[in-house]
mmCIF file of C-alpha atoms in Angstrom:
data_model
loop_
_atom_site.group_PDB
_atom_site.id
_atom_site.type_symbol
_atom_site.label_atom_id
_atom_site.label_comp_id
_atom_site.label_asym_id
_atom_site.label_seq_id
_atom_site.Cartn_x
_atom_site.Cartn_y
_atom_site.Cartn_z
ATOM 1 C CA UNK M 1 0.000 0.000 0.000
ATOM 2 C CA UNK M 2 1.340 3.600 -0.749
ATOM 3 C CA UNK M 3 2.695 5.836 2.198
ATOM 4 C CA UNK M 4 0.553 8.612 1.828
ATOM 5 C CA UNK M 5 -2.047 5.735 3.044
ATOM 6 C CA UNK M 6 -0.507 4.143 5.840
ATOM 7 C CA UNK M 7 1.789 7.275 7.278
ATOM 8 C CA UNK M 8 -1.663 8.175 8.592
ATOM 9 C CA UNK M 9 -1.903 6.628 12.278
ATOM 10 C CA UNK M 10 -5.585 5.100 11.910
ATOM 11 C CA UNK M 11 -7.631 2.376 13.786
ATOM 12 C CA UNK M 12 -8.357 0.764 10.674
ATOM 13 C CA UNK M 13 -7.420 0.168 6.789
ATOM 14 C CA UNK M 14 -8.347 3.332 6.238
ATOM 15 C CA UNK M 15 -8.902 5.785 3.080
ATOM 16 C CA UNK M 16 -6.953 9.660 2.939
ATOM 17 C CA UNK M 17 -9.360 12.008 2.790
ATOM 18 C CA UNK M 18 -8.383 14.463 0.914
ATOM 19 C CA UNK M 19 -10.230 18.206 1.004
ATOM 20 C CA UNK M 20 -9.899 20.200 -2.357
ATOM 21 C CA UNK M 21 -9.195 23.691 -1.335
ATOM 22 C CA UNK M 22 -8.049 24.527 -5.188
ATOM 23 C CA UNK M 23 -9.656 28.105 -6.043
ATOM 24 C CA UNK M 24 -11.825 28.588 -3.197
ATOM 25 C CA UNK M 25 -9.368 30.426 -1.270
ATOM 26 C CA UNK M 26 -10.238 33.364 -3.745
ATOM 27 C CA UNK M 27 -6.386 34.395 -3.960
ATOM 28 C CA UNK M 28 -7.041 35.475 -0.138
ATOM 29 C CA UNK M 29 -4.118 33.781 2.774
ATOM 30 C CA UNK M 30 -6.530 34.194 5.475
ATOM 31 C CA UNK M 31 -9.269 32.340 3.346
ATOM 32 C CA UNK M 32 -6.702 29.779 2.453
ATOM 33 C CA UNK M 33 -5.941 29.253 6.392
ATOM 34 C CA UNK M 34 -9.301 29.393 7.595
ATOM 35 C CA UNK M 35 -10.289 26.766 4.635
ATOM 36 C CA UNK M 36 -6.904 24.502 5.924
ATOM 37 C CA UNK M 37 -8.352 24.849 9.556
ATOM 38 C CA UNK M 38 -11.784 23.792 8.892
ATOM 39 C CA UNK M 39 -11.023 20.761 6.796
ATOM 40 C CA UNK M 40 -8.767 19.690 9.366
ATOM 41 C CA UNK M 41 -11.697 19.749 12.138
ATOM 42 C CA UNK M 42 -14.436 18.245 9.525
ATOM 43 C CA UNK M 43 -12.139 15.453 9.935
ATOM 44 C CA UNK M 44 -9.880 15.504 6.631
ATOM 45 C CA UNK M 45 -6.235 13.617 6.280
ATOM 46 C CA UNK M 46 -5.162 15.890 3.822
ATOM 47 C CA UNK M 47 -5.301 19.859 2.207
ATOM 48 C CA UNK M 48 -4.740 20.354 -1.203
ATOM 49 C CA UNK M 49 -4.397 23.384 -3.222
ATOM 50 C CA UNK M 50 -3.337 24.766 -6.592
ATOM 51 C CA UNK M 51 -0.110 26.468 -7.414
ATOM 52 C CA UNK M 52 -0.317 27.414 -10.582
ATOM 53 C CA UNK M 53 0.567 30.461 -12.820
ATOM 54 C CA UNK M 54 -2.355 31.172 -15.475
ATOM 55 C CA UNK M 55 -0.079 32.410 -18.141
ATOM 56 C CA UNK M 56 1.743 28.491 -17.736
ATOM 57 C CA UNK M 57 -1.752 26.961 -19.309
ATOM 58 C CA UNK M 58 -4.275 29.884 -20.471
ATOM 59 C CA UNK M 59 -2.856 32.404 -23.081
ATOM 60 C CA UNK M 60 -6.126 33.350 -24.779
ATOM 61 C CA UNK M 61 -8.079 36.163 -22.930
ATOM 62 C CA UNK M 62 -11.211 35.589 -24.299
ATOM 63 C CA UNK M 63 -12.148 32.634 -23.441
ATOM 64 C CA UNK M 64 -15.663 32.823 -21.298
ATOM 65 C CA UNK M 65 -16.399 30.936 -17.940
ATOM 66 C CA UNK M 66 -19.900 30.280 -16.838
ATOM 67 C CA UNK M 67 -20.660 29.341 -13.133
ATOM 68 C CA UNK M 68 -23.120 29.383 -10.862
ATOM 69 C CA UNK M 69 -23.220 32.271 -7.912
ATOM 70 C CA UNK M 70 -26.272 31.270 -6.007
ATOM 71 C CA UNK M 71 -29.543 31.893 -8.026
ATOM 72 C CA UNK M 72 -28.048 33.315 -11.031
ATOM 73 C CA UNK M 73 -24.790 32.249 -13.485
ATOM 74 C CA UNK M 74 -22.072 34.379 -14.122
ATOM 75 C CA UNK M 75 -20.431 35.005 -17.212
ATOM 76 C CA UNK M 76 -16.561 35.966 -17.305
ATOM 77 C CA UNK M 77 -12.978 35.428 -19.253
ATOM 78 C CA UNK M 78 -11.681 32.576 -18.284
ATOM 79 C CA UNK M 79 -7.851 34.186 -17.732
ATOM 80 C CA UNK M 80 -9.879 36.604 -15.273
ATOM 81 C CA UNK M 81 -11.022 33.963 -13.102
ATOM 82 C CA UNK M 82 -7.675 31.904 -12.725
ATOM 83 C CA UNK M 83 -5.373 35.114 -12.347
ATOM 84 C CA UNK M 84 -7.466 36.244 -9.218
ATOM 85 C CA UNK M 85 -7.346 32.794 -7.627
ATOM 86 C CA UNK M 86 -3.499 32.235 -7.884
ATOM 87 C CA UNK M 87 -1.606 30.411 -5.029
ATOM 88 C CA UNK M 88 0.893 32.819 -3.895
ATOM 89 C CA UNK M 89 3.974 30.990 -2.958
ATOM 90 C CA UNK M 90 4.749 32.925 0.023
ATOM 91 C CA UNK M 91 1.939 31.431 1.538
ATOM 92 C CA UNK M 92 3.791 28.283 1.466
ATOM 93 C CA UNK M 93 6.110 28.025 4.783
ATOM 94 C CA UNK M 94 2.815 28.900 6.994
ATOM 95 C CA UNK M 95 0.440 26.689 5.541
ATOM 96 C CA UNK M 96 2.682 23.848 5.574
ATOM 97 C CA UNK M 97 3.533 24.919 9.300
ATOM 98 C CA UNK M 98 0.144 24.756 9.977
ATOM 99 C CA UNK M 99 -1.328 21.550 8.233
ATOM 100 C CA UNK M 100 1.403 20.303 10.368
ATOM 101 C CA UNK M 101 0.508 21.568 14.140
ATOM 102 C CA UNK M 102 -3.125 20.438 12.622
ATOM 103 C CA UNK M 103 -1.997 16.830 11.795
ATOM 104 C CA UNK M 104 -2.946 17.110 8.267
ATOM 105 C CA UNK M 105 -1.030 16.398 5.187
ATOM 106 C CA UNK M 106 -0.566 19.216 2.359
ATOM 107 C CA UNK M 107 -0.202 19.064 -1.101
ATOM 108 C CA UNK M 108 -0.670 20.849 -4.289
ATOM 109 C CA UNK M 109 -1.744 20.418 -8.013
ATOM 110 C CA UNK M 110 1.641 22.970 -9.925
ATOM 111 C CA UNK M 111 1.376 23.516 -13.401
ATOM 112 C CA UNK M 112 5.151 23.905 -14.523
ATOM 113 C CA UNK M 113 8.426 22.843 -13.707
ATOM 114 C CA UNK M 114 9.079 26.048 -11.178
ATOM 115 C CA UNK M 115 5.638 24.960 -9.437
ATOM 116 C CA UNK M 116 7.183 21.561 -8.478
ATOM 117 C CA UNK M 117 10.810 23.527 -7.499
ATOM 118 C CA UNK M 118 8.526 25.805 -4.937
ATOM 119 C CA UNK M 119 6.531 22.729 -3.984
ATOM 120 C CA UNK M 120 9.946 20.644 -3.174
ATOM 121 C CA UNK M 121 11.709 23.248 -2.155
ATOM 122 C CA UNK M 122 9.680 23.971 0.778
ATOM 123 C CA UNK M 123 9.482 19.910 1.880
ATOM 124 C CA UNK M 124 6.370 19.397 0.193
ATOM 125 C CA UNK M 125 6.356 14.689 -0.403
ATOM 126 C CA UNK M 126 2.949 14.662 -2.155
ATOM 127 C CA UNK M 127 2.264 16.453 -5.805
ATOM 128 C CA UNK M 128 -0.995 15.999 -7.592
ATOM 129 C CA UNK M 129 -1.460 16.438 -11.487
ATOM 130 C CA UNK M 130 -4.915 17.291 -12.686
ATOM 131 C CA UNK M 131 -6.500 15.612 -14.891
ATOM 132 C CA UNK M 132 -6.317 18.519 -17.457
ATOM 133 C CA UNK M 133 -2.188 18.006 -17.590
ATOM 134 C CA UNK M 134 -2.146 14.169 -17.486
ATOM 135 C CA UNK M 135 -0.968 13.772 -21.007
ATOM 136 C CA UNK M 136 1.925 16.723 -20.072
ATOM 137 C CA UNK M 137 4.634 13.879 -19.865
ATOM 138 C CA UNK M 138 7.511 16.096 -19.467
ATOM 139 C CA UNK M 139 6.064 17.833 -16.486
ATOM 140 C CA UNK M 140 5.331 14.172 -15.333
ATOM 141 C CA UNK M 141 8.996 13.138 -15.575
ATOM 142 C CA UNK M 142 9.976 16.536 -13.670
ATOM 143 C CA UNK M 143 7.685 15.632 -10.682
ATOM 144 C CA UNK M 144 8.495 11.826 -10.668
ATOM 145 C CA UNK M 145 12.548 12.666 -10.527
ATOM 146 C CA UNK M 146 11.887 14.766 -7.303
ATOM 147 C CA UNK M 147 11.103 11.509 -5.606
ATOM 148 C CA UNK M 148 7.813 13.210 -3.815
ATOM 149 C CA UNK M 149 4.870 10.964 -4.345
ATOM 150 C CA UNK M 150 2.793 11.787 -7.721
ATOM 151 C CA UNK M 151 -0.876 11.649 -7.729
ATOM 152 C CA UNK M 152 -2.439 11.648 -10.578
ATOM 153 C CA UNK M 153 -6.188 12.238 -11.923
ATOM 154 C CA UNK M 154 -7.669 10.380 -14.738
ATOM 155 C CA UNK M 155 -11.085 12.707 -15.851
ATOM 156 C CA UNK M 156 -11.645 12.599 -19.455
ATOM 157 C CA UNK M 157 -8.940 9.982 -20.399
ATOM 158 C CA UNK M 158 -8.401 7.335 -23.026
ATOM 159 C CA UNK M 159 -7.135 4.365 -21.692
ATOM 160 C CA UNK M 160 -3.895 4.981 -23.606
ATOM 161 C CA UNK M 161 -3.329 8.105 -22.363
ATOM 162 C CA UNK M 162 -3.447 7.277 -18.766
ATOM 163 C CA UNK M 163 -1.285 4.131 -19.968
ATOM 164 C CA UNK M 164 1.239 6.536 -21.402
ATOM 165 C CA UNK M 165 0.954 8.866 -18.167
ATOM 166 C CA UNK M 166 1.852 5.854 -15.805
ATOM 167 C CA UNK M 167 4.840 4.826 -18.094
ATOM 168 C CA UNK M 168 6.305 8.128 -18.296
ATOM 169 C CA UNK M 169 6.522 8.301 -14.438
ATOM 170 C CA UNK M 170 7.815 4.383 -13.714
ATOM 171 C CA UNK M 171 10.481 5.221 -16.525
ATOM 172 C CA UNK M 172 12.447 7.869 -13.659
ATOM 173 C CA UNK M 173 10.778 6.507 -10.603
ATOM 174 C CA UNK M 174 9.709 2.829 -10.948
ATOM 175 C CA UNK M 175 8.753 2.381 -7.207
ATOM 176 C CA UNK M 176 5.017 1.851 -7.503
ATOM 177 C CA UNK M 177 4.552 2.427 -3.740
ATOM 178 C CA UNK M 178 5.018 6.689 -4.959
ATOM 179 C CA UNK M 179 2.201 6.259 -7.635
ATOM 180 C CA UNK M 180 -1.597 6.620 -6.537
ATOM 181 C CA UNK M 181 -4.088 7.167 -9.323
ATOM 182 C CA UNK M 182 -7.364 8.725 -9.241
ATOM 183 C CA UNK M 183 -10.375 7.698 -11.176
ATOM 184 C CA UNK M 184 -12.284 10.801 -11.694
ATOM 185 C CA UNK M 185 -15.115 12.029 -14.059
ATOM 186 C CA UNK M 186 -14.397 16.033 -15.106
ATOM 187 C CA UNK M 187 -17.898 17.306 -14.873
ATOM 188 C CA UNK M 188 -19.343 19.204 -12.282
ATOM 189 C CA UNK M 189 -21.163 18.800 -10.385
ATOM 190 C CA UNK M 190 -20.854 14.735 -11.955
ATOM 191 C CA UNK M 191 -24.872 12.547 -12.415
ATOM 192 C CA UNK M 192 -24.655 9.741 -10.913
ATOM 193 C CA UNK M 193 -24.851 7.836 -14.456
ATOM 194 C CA UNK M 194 -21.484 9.462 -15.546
ATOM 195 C CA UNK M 195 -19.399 7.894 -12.159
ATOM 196 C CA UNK M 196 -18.759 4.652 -12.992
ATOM 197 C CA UNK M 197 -16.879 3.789 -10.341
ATOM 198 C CA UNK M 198 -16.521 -0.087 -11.710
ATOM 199 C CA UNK M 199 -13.298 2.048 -13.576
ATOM 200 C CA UNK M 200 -11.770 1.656 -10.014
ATOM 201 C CA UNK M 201 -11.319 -1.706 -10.167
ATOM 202 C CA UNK M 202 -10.202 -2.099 -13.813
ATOM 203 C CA UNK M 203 -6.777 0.646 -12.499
ATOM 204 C CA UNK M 204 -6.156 -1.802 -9.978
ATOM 205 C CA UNK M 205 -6.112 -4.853 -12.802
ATOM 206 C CA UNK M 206 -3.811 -2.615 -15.181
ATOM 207 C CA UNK M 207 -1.667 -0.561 -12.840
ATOM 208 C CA UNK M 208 -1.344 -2.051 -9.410
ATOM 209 C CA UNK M 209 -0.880 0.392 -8.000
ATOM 210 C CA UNK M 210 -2.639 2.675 -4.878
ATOM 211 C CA UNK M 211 -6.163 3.443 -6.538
ATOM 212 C CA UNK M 212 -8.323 6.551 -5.340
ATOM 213 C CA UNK M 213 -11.345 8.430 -6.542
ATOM 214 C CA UNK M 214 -11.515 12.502 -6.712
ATOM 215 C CA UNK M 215 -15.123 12.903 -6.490
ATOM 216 C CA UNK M 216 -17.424 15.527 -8.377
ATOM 217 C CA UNK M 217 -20.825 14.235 -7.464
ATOM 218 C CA UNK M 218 -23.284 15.443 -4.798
ATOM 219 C CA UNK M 219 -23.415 14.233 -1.323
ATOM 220 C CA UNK M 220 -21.050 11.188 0.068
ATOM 221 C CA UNK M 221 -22.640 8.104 -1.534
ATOM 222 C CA UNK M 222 -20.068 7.860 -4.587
ATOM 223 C CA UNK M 223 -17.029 7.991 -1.962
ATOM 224 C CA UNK M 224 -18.405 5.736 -0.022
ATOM 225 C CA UNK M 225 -19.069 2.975 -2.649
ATOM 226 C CA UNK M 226 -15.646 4.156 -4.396
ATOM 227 C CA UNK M 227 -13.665 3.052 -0.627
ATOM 228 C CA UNK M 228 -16.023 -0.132 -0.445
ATOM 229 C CA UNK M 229 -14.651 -0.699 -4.066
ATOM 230 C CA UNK M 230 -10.705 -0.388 -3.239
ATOM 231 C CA UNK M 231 -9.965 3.280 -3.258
ATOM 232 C CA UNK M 232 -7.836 4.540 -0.681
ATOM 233 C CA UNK M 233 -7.662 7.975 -1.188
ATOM 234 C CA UNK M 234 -10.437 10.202 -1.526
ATOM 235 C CA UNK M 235 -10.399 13.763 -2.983
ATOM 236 C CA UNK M 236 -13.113 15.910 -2.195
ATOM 237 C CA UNK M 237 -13.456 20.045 -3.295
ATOM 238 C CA UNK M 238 -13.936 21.984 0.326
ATOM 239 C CA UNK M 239 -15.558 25.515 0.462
ATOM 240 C CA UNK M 240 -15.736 27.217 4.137
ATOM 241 C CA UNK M 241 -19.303 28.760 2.032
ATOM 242 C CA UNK M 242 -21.311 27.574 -0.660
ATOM 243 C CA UNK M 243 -22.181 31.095 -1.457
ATOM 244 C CA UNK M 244 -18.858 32.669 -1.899
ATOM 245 C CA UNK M 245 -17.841 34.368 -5.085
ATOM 246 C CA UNK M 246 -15.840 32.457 -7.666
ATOM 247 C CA UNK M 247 -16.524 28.990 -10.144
ATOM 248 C CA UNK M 248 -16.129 26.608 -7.862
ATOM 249 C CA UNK M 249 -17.951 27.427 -4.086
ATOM 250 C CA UNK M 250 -21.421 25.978 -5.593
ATOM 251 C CA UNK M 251 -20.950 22.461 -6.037
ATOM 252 C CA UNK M 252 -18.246 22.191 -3.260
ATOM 253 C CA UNK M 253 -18.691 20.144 0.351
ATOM 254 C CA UNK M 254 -19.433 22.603 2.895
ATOM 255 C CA UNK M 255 -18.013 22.084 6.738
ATOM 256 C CA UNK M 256 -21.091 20.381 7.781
ATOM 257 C CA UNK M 257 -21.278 18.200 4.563
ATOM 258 C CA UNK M 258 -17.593 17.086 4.329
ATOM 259 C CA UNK M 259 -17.590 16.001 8.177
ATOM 260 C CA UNK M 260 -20.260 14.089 7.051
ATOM 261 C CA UNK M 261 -18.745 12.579 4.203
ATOM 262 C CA UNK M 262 -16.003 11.917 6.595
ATOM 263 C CA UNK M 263 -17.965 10.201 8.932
ATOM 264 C CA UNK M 264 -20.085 7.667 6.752
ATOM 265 C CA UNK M 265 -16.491 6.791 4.971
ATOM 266 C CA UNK M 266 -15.164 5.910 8.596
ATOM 267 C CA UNK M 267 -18.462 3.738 9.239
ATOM 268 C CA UNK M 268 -18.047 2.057 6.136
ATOM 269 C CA UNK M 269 -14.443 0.926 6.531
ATOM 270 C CA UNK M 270 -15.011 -0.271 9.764
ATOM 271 C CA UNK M 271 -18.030 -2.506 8.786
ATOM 272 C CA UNK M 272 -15.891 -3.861 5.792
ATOM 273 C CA UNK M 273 -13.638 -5.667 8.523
ATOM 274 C CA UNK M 274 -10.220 -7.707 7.883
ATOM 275 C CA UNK M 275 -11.778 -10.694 5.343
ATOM 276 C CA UNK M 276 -10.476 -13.452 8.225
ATOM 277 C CA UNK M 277 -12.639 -16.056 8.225
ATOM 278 C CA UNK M 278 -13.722 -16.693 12.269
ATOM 279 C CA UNK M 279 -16.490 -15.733 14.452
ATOM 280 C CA UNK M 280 -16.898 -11.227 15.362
ATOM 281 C CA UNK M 281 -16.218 -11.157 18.849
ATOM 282 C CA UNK M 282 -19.562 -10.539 19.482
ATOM 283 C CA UNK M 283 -20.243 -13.348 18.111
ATOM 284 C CA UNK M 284 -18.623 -15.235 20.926
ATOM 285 C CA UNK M 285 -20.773 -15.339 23.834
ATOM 286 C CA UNK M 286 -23.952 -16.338 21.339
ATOM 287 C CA UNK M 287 -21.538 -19.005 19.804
ATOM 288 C CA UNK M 288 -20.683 -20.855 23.348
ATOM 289 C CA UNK M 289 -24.575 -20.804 24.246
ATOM 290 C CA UNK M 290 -26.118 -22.058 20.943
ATOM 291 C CA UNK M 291 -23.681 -23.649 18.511
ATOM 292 C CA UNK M 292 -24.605 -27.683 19.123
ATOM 293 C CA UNK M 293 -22.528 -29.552 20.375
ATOM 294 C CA UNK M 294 -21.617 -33.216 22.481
ATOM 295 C CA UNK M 295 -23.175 -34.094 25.984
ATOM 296 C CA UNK M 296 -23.741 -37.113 27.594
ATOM 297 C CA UNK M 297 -26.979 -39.196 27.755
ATOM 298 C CA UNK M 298 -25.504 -41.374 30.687
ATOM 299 C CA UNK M 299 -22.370 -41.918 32.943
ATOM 300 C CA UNK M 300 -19.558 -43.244 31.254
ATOM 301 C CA UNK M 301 -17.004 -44.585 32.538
ATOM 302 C CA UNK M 302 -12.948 -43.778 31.706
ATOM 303 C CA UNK M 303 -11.744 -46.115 29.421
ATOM 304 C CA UNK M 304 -15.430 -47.423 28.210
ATOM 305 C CA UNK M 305 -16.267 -47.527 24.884
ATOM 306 C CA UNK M 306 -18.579 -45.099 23.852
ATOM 307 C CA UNK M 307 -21.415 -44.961 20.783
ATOM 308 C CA UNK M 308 -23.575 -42.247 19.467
ATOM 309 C CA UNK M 309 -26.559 -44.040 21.722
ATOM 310 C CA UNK M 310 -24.252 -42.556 25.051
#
């Protein structure tokens, strides 16, 4: 099983819950803080945010963005968007101070080869590529020769592509054990027809390697099946409010409703057990009262024969 699974102290095989900060920090530290803090008490393993430049993927200004903003949609350039909700890497040292007094693991999704260098640079072991740069295979060689574990997302891919994704990284780093892979569907938020979470199983077959699932649907169902399925890591988007400006507040988990999703993960795994076949404990009391068993019709003596009549 991959590290960033099992560095996690946990009473049971447990998922990483991971809560997708990305944009909702609105280009604001003390948004980005508070949003780090909140995850942390609704129960999350892990933080993750975007460092990206917009100029490293987005050159063409026009380019219109519509997204909900409570009753109404808003209509904007695309470029506009992204350049307000840049990662400022001075806000690196005390967020990674603090998912660390909080017991939480950070990471971020960079977008060039100077977005891993501020990312290592400052001790970060755990990079995520989006789905949108999985067929960038020289930025996937960069992060796999840092030795940091690479995560990587799998929304609107061919089968080749991811294949060609995975190879690229095993060519510099062929430890599987720093490989997870996400199945994820890019559409937001995702109907529960366009999940297919049977795609978990098939990574496994092909890759074996750590599988996950970075969920777009509503509510906590999809994770849940996706853990009871074999992922163990979980990716989640995280607003601290629904209703605050920018693209992607509207279909993210809330506090309330990413504790939840926390908590019926945790219930699940613990129902799913360890696959040994013996009696629960509980099961031991009942077991010594009413499994059948041998007693004697008469008094026998040592050394008699005995028959099924005795």
């Amino acid at each position: 099983m991959n590290k960033i699974v099992t560095e996690q102290p946990k009473e049971y095989d447990q998922s990483l819950i991971i809560a997708e900060v990305g944009l909702n920090h609105n280009g604001n530290y003390e948004l980005a803080r508070e949003s780090v803090i909140a995850a942390a008490k609704a129960g999350a393993d892990a933080v993750k945010f975007q460092n990206f430049l917009t100029e490293d993927f987005l050159s063409d200004k026009s380019i219109l963005h519509t997204y909900k903003d409570g009753d109404k949609e808003i209509t904007e350039p695309l470029f506009d968007i992204c350049k307000r909700s840049e990662f400022k890497v001075e806000w690196l040292p005390d967020l990674i101070k603090l998912c660390d007094e909080l017991g939480v693991v950070f990471l971020s999704t960079p977008t060039s080869k100077s977005g891993v260098d501020d990312l290592i640079s400052h001790g970060v072991k755990y990079i995520k590529n989006g789905s949108d740069y999985l067929s960038h295979i020289p930025l996937l060689k960069y992060m796999a020769s840092t030795d940091a574990t690479i995560i990587i997302s799998t929304g609107m891919a061919y089968q080749e592509e991811i294949d060609d994704a995975v190879n690229a990284i095993l060519s510099i780093q062929p430890n599987k054990s720093k490989l997870v892979i996400l199945h994820c569907t890019s559409s937001y938020p995702t109907s529960p027809e366009n999940v297919n979470l049977k795609k978990i199983q098939t990574l496994q077959d092909r890759y074996q390697v750590s599988i996950g699932f970075s969920d777009h649907t509503e509510g906590w169902e999809s994770a849940v099946q996706a853990v009871t399925l074999g992922a163990k890591v979980v990716e989640k988007h995280f607003t601290l409010d629904k209703n605050l400006p920018g693209p992607d507040h509207w279909f993210s988990s809330d506090y309330k409703e990413f504790k939840e999703l926390v908590e019926q993960i945790r219930l699940a795994e613990s129902r799913m057990g360890n696959s040994v076949l013996e009696p629960a404990n509980s099961e031991m009391q009942v077991r010594d009262q009413w499994r059948l068993g041998l007693v004697w019709d008469r008094d026998v003596k040592k050394g008699s024969d005995i028959s099924a009549q005795d």
